[in-house]
Short mmCIF file of C-alpha atoms and ligand atoms in Angstrom, two decimals:
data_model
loop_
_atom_site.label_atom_id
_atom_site.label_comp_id
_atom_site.label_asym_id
_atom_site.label_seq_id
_atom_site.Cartn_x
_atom_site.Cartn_y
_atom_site.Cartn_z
CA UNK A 1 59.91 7.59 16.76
CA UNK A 2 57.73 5.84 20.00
CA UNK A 3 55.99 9.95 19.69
CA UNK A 4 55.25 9.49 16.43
CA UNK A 5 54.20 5.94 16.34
CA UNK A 6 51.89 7.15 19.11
CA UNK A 7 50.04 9.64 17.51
CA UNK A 8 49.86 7.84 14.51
CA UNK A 9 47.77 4.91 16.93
CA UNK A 10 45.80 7.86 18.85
CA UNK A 11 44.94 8.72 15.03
CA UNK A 12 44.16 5.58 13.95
CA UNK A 13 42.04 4.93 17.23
CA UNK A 14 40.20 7.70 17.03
CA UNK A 15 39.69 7.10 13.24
CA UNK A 16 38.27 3.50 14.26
CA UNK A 17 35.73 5.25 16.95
CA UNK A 18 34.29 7.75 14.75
CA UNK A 19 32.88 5.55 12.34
CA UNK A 20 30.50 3.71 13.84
CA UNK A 21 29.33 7.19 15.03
CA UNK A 22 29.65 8.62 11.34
CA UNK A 23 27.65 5.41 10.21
CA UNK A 24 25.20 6.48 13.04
CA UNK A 25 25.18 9.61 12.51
CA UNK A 26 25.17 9.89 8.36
CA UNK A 27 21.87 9.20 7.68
CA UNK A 28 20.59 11.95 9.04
CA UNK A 29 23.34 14.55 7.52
CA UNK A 30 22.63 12.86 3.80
CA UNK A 31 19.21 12.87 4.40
CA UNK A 32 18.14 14.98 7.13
CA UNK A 33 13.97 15.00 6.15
CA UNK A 34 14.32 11.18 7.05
CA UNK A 35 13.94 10.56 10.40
CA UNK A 36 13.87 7.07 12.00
CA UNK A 37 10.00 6.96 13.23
CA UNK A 38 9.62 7.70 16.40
CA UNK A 39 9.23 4.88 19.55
CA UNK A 40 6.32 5.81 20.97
CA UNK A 41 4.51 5.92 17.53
CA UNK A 42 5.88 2.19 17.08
CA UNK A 43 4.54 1.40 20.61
CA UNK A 44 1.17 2.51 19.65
CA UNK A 45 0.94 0.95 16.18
CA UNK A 46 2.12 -2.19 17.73
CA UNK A 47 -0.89 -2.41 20.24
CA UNK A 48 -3.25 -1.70 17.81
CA UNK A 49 -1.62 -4.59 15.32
CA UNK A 50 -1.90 -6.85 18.62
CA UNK A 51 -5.53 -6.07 19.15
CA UNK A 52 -6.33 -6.43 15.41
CA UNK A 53 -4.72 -9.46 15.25
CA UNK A 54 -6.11 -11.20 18.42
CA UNK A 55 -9.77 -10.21 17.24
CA UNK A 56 -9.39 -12.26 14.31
CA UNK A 57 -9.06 -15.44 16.06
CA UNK A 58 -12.82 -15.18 16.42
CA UNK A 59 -13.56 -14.03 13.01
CA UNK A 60 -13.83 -15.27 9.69
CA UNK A 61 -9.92 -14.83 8.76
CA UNK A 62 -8.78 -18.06 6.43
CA UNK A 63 -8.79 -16.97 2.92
CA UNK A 64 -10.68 -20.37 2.40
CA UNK A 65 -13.74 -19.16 4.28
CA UNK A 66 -15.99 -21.81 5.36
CA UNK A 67 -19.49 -21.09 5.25
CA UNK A 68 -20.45 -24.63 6.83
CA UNK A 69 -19.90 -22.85 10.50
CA UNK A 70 -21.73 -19.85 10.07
CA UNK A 71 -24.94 -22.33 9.48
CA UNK A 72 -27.81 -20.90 7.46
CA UNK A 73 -26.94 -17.22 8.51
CA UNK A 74 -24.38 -16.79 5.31
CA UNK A 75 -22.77 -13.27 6.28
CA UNK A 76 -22.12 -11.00 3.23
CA UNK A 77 -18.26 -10.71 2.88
CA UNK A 78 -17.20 -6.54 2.31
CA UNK A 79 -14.65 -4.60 1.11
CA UNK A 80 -12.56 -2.52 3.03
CA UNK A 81 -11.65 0.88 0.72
CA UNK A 82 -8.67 2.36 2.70
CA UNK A 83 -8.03 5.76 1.71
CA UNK A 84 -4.25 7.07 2.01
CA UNK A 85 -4.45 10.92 1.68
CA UNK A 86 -2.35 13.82 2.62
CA UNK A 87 -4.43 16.11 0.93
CA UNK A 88 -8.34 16.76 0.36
CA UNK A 89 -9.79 13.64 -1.01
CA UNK A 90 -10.56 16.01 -4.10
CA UNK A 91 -12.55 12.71 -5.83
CA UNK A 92 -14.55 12.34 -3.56
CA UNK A 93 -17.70 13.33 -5.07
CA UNK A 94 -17.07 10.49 -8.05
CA UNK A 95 -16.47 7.87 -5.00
CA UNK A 96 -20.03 8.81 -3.60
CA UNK A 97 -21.18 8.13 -6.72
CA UNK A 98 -19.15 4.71 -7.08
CA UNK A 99 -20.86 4.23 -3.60
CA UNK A 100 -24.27 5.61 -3.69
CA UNK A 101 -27.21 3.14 -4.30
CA UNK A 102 -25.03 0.26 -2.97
CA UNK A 103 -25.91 -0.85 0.81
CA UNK A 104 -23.15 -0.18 3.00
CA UNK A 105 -22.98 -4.31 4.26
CA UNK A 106 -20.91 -4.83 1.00
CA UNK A 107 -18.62 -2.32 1.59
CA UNK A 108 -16.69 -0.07 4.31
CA UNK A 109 -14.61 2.93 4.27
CA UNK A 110 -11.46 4.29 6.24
CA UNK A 111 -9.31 7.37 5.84
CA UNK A 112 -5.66 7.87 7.12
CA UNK A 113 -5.09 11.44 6.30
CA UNK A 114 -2.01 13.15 7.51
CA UNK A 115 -3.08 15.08 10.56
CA UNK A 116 -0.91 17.73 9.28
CA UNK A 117 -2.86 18.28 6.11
CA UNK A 118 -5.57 19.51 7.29
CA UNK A 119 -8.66 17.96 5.23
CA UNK A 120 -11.79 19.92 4.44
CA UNK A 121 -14.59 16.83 5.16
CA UNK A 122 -15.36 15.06 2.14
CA UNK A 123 -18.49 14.67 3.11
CA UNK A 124 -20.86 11.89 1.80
CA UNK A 125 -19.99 8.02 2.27
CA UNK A 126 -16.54 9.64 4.08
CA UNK A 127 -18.33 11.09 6.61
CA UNK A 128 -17.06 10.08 10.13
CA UNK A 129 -14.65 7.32 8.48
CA UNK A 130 -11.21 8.99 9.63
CA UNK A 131 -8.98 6.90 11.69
CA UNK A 132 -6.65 7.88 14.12
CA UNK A 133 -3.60 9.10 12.13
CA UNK A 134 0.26 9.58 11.96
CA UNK A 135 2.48 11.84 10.02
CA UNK A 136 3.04 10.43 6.77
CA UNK A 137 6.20 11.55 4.38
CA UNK A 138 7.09 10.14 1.02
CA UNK A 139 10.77 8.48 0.97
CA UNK A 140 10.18 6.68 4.32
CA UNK A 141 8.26 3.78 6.32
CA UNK A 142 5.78 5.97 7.34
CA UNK A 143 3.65 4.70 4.44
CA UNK A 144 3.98 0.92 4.72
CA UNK A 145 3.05 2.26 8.83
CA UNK A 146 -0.09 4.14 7.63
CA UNK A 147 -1.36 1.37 5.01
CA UNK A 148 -0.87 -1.07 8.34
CA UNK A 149 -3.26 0.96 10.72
CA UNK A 150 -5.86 1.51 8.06
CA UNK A 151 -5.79 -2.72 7.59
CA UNK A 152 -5.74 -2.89 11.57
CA UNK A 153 -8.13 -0.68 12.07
CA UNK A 154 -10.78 -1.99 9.29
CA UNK A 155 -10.05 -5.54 10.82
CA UNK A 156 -11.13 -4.61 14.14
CA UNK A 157 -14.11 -2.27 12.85
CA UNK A 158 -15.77 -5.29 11.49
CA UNK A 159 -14.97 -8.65 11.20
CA UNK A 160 -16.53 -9.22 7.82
CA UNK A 161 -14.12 -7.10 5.76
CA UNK A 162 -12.73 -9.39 3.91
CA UNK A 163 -10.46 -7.76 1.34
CA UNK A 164 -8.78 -4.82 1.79
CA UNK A 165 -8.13 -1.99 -1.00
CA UNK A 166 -5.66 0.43 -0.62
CA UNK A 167 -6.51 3.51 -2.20
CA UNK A 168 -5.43 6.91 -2.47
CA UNK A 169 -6.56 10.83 -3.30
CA UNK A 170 -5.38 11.07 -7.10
CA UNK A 171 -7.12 7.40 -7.34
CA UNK A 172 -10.46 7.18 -9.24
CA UNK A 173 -12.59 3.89 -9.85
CA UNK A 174 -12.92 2.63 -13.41
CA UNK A 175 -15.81 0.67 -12.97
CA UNK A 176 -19.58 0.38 -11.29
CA UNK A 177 -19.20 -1.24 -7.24
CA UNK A 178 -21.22 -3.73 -8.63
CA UNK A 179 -18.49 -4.76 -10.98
CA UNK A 180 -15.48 -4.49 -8.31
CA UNK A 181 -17.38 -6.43 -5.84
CA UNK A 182 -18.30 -9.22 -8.39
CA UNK A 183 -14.49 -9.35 -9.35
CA UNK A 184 -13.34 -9.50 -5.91
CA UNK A 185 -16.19 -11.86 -4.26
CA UNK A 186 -18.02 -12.76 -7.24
CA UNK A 187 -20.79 -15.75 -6.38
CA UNK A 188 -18.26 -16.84 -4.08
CA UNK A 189 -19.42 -14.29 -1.72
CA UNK A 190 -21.73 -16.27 -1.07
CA UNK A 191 -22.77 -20.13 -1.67
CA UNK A 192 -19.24 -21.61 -2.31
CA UNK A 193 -17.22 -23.21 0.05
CA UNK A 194 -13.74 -23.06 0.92
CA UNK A 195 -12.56 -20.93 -2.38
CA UNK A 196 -9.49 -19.58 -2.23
CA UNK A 197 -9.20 -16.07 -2.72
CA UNK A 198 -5.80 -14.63 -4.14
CA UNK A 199 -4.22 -11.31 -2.72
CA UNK A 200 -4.23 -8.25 -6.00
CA UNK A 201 -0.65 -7.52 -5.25
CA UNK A 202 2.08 -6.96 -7.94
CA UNK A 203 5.19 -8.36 -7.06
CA UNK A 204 8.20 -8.39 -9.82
CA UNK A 205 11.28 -9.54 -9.80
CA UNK A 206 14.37 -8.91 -12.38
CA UNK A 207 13.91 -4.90 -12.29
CA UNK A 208 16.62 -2.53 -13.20
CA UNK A 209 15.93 -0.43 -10.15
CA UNK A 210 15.93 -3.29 -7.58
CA UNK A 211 20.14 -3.45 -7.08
CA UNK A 212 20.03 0.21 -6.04
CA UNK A 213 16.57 -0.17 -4.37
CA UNK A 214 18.63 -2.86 -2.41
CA UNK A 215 21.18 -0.83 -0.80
CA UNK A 216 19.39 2.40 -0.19
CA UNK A 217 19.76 1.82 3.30
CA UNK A 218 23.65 0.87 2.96
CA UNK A 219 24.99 -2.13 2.02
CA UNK A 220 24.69 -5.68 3.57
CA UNK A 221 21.90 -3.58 6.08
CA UNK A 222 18.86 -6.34 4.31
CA UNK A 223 20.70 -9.16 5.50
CA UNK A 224 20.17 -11.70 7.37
CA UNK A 225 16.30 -11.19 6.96
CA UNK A 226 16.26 -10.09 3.40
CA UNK A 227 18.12 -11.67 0.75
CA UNK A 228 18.90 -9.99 -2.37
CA UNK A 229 17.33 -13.11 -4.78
CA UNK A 230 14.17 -12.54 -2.32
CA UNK A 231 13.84 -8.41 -2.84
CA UNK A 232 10.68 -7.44 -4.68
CA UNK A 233 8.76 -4.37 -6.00
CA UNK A 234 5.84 -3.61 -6.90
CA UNK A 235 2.78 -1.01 -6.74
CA UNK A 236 2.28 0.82 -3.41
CA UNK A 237 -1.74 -0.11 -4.29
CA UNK A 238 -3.18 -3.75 -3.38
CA UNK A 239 -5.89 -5.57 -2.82
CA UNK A 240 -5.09 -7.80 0.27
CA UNK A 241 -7.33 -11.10 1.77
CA UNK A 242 -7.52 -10.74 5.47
CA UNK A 243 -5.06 -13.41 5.80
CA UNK A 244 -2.38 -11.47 4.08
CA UNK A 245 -3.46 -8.39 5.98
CA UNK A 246 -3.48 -10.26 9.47
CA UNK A 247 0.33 -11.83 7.76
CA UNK A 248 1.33 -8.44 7.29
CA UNK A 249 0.22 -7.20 10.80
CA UNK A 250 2.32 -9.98 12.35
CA UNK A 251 5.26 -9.31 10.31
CA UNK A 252 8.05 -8.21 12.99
CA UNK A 253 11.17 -8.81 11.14
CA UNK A 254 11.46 -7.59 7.48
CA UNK A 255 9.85 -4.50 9.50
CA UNK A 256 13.18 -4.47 11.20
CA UNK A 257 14.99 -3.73 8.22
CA UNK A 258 12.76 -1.80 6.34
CA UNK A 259 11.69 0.88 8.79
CA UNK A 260 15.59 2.29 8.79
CA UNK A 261 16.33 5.43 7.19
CA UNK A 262 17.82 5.55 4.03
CA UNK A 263 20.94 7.30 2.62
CA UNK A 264 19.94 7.81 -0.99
CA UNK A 265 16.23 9.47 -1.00
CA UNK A 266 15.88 8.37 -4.43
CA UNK A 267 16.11 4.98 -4.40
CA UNK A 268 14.17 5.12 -1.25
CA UNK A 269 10.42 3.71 -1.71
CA UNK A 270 10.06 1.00 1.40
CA UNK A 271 6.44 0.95 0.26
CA UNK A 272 6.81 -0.19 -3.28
CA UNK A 273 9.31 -3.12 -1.63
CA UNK A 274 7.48 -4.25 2.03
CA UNK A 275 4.68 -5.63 0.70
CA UNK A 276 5.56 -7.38 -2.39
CA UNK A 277 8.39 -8.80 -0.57
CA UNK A 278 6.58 -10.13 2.17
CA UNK A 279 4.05 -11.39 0.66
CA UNK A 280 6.50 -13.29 -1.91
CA UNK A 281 8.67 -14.56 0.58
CA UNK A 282 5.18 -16.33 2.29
CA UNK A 283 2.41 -17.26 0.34
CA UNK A 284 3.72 -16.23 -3.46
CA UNK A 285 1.03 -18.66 -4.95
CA UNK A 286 -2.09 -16.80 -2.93
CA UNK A 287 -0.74 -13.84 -4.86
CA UNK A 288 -1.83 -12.86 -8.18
CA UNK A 289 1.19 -10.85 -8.90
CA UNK A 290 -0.52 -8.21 -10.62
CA UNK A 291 -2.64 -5.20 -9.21
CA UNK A 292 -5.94 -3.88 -10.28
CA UNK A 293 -4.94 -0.25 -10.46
CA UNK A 294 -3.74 1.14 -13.65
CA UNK A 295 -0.90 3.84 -13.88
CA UNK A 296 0.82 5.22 -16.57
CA UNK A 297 5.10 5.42 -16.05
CA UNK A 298 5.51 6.58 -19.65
CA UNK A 299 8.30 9.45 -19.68
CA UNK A 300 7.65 9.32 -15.12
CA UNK A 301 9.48 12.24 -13.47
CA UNK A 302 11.25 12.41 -10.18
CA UNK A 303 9.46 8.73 -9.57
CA UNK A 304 5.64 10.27 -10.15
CA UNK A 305 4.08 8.45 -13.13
CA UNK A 306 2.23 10.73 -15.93
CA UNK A 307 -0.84 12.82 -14.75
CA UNK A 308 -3.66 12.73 -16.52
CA UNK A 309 -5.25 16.31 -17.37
CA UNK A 310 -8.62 17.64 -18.27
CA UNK A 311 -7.87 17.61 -21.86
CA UNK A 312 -6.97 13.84 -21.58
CA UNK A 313 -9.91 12.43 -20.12
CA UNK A 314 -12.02 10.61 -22.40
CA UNK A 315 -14.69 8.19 -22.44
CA UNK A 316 -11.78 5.92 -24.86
CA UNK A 317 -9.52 6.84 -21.89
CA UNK A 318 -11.73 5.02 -19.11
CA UNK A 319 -11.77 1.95 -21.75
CA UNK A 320 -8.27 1.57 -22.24
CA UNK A 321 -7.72 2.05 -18.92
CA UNK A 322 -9.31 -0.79 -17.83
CA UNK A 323 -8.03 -3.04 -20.32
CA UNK A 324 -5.07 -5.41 -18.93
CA UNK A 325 -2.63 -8.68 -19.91
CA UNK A 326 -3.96 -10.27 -16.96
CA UNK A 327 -7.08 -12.46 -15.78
CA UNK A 328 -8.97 -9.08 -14.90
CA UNK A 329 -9.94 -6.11 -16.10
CA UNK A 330 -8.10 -2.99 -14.22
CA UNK A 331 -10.59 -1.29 -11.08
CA UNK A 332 -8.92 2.06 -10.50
CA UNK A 333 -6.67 4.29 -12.35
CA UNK A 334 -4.27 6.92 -10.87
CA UNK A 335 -2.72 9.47 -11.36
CA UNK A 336 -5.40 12.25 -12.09
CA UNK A 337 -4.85 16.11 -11.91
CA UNK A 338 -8.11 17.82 -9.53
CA UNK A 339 -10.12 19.86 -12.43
CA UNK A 340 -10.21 16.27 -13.65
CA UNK A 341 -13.14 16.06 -11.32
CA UNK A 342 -15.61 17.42 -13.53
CA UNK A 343 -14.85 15.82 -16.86
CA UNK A 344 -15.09 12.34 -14.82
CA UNK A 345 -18.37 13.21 -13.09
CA UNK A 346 -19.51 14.44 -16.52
CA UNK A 347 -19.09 10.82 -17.76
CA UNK A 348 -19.69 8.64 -14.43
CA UNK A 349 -23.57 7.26 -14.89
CA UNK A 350 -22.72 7.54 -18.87
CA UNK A 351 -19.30 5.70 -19.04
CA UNK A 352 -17.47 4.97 -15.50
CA UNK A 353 -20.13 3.18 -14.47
CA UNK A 354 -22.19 1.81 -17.36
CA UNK A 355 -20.56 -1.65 -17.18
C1 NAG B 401 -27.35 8.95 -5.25
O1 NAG B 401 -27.94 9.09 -6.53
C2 NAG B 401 -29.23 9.66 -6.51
C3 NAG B 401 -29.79 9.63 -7.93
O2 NAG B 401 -28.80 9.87 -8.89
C4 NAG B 401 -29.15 11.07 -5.95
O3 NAG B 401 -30.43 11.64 -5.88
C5 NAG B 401 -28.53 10.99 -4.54
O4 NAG B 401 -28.35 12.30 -4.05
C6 NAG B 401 -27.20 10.30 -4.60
N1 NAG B 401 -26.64 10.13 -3.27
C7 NAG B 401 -25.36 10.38 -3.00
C8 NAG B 401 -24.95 10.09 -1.60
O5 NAG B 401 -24.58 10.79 -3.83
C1 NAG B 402 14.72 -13.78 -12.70
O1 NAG B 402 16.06 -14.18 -12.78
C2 NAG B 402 16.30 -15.49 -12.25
C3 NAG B 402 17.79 -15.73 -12.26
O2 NAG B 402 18.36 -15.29 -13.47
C4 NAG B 402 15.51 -16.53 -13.06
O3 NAG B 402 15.71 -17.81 -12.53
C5 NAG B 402 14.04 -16.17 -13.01
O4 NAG B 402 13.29 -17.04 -13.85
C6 NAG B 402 13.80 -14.73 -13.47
N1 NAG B 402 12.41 -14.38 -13.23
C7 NAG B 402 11.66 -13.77 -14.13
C8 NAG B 402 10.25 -13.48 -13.73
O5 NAG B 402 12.07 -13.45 -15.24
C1 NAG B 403 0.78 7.54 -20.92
O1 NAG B 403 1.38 8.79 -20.78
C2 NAG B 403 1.93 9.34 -21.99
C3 NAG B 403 2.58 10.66 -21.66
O2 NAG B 403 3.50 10.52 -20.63
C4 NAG B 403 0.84 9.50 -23.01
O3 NAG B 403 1.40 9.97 -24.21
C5 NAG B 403 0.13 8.18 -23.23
O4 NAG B 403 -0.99 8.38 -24.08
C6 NAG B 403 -0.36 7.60 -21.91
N1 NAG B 403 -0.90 6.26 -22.14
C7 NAG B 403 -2.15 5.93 -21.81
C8 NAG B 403 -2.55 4.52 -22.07
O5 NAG B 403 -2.93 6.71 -21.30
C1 NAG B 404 0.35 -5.65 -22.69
O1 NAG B 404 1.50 -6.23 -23.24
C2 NAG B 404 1.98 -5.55 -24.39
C3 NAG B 404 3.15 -6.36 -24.96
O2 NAG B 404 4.09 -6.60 -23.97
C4 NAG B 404 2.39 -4.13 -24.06
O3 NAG B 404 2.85 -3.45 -25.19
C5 NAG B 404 1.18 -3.40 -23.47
O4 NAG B 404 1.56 -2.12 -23.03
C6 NAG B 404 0.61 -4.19 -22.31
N1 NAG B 404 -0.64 -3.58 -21.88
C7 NAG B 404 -0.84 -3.19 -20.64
C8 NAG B 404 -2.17 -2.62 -20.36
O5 NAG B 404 -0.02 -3.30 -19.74
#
């Protein structure tokens, strides 16, 4: 009886140890592509968020910018375009065109490209604008990591980017530079004082998909930092003010929970849920709630939205595109198959850009 009793405690011991080392352990059996990212990566972004962060304090960084300080000298705000690419930037002869005639002191451009992709240079506007770059894999942080460095890095290249669009290779513009920059900065680039400048970020709430979104990294794991009622989603593309970038750099503790691993691969998008979250959770109202970048989810496979082909692109396309329920026309479109390239350029001076 005291035998059996015995090994049914040794049992029950040993039963009680292996979990936590099961629980350790499982993510990487369910999942084994997901791997937690590694420290010294962490270490490095980290100094670079630091240095972005403290160069700020001497730069224009408030989204109420006052001009009163900078005296008669009235710098020209920019635009950061931050490309996101693990493959050739196969557009990038339409974004020349978006760019060419415009003088670079409205705009900048940076590439993270996965340094395992292997890039043919774009050439151009691109030329000489890659950044130093980390692995990148759908299903895991390494996204909301890369979209971080290309914000860190633009803030430290030059303190007058000012908003900060997140881009990537199957985006396309659907509008003239002039047009994006006058809906970003409008006359406020200039002249005005102390306007306040909202974030392009969608952020929704009430989604089908967020109670499995939710627990994709096992259950109660969000907690303490991130309530349930305070878990958002919405598009991995943004348009950020420098003061959401910089609160997004500083952000050490959703991080926490949303660089784990998670169990179930597909419900696993940290990107779609980081940003909108944050964001909510601090300044909702300097948030416009909605992005600028069109995409198309009808009939979406495997979480990709629809792809527009060749025999799809249209100049009534690029109008109805643009066309949106909210205060602003749409700026970019995605997603769009490469021999889409020449159709678009066909129509760039003609319709793209003829606004
Ligand atoms: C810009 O456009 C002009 C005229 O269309 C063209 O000659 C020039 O090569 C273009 N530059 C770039 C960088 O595309
Ligand atoms: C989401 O649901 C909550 C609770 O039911 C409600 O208070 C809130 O208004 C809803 N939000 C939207 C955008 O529908
Ligand atoms: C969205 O994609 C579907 C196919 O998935 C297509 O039939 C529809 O025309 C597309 N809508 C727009 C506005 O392009
Ligand atoms: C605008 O709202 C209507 C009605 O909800 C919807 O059918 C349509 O798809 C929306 N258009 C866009 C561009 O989202």
């Amino acid at each position: 009886m005291i035998r059996m009793l015995q090994s049914q405690y040794i049992l029950i011991f040993s039963l009680l140890f292996s979990l936590p080392i099961v629980f350790f352990l499982a993510p990487r059996f369910l999942s084994p592509r997901q791997l937690p990212i590694p420290l010294p990566d962490e270490l490095d972004d980290l100094s670079l968020f630091n240095r972005a962060i403290s160069s700020s304090f001497s730069s224009p960084s408030s989204s109420t910018f006052s001009f009163s300080r900078l005296g008669s000298h009235n710098p020209t705000l920019k635009i950061a375009f931050l490309f996101l690419t693990n493959s050739d930037l196969f557009f990038s002869p339409l974004w020349n065109r978006f760019f060419n005639s415009t003088s670079s002191k409205f705009y900048n451009i940076y590439i993270h490209a996965d340094p395992d992709s292997h890039l043919s240079d774009p050439g151009g506007v691109f030329k000489g604008r890659f950044i130093p770059s980390k692995h990148t894999e759908r299903s895991s942080a390494t996204l909301i990591s890369a979209a971080k460095r290309l914000m860190a890095t633009a803030i430290l290249d030059d303190p007058l980017n000012f908003y900060f669009a997140l881009v990537s290779q199957s985006c396309i513009p659907l509008h003239s530079f002039d047009f994006v920059y006058k809906t970003l900065l409008g006359s406020n680039a200039f002249g005005f004082r102390h306007v306040r400048h909202k974030s392009f970020i969608e952020i929704l709430e009430n989604e089908s998909i967020l109670p499995s979104r939710y627990v994709a990294r096992g259950k109660n794991v969000m907690m303490p930092e991130v309530p349930y009622d305070e878990f958002r989603v919405g598009s991995q593309f943004f348009v950020l003010t420098k003061k959401h970038a910089l609160m997004v750099l500083k952000d050490r503790r959703l991080w926490r929970k949303f660089r784990l691993p998670c169990f179930k691969i597909e419900a696993c998008y940290p990107e779609e849920h980081y940003f909108p979250t944050l964001l909510s959770m601090n300044d909702p109202n300097g948030c416009t709630q909605y992005t600028l970048t069109r995409v198309n989810w009808t009939d979406s496979v495997n979480g990709h939205p629809h792809m527009y082909r060749p025999p799809e692109v249209s100049p009534e396309l690029i109008y109805t595109l643009r066309q949106s329920n909210f205060s602003h026309d749409y700026l970019f479109a995605r997603k769009f198959s490469v021999d889409c390239l020449k159709p678009l350029m066909d129509m760039a001076d003609s319709v793209i850009f003829n606004d």
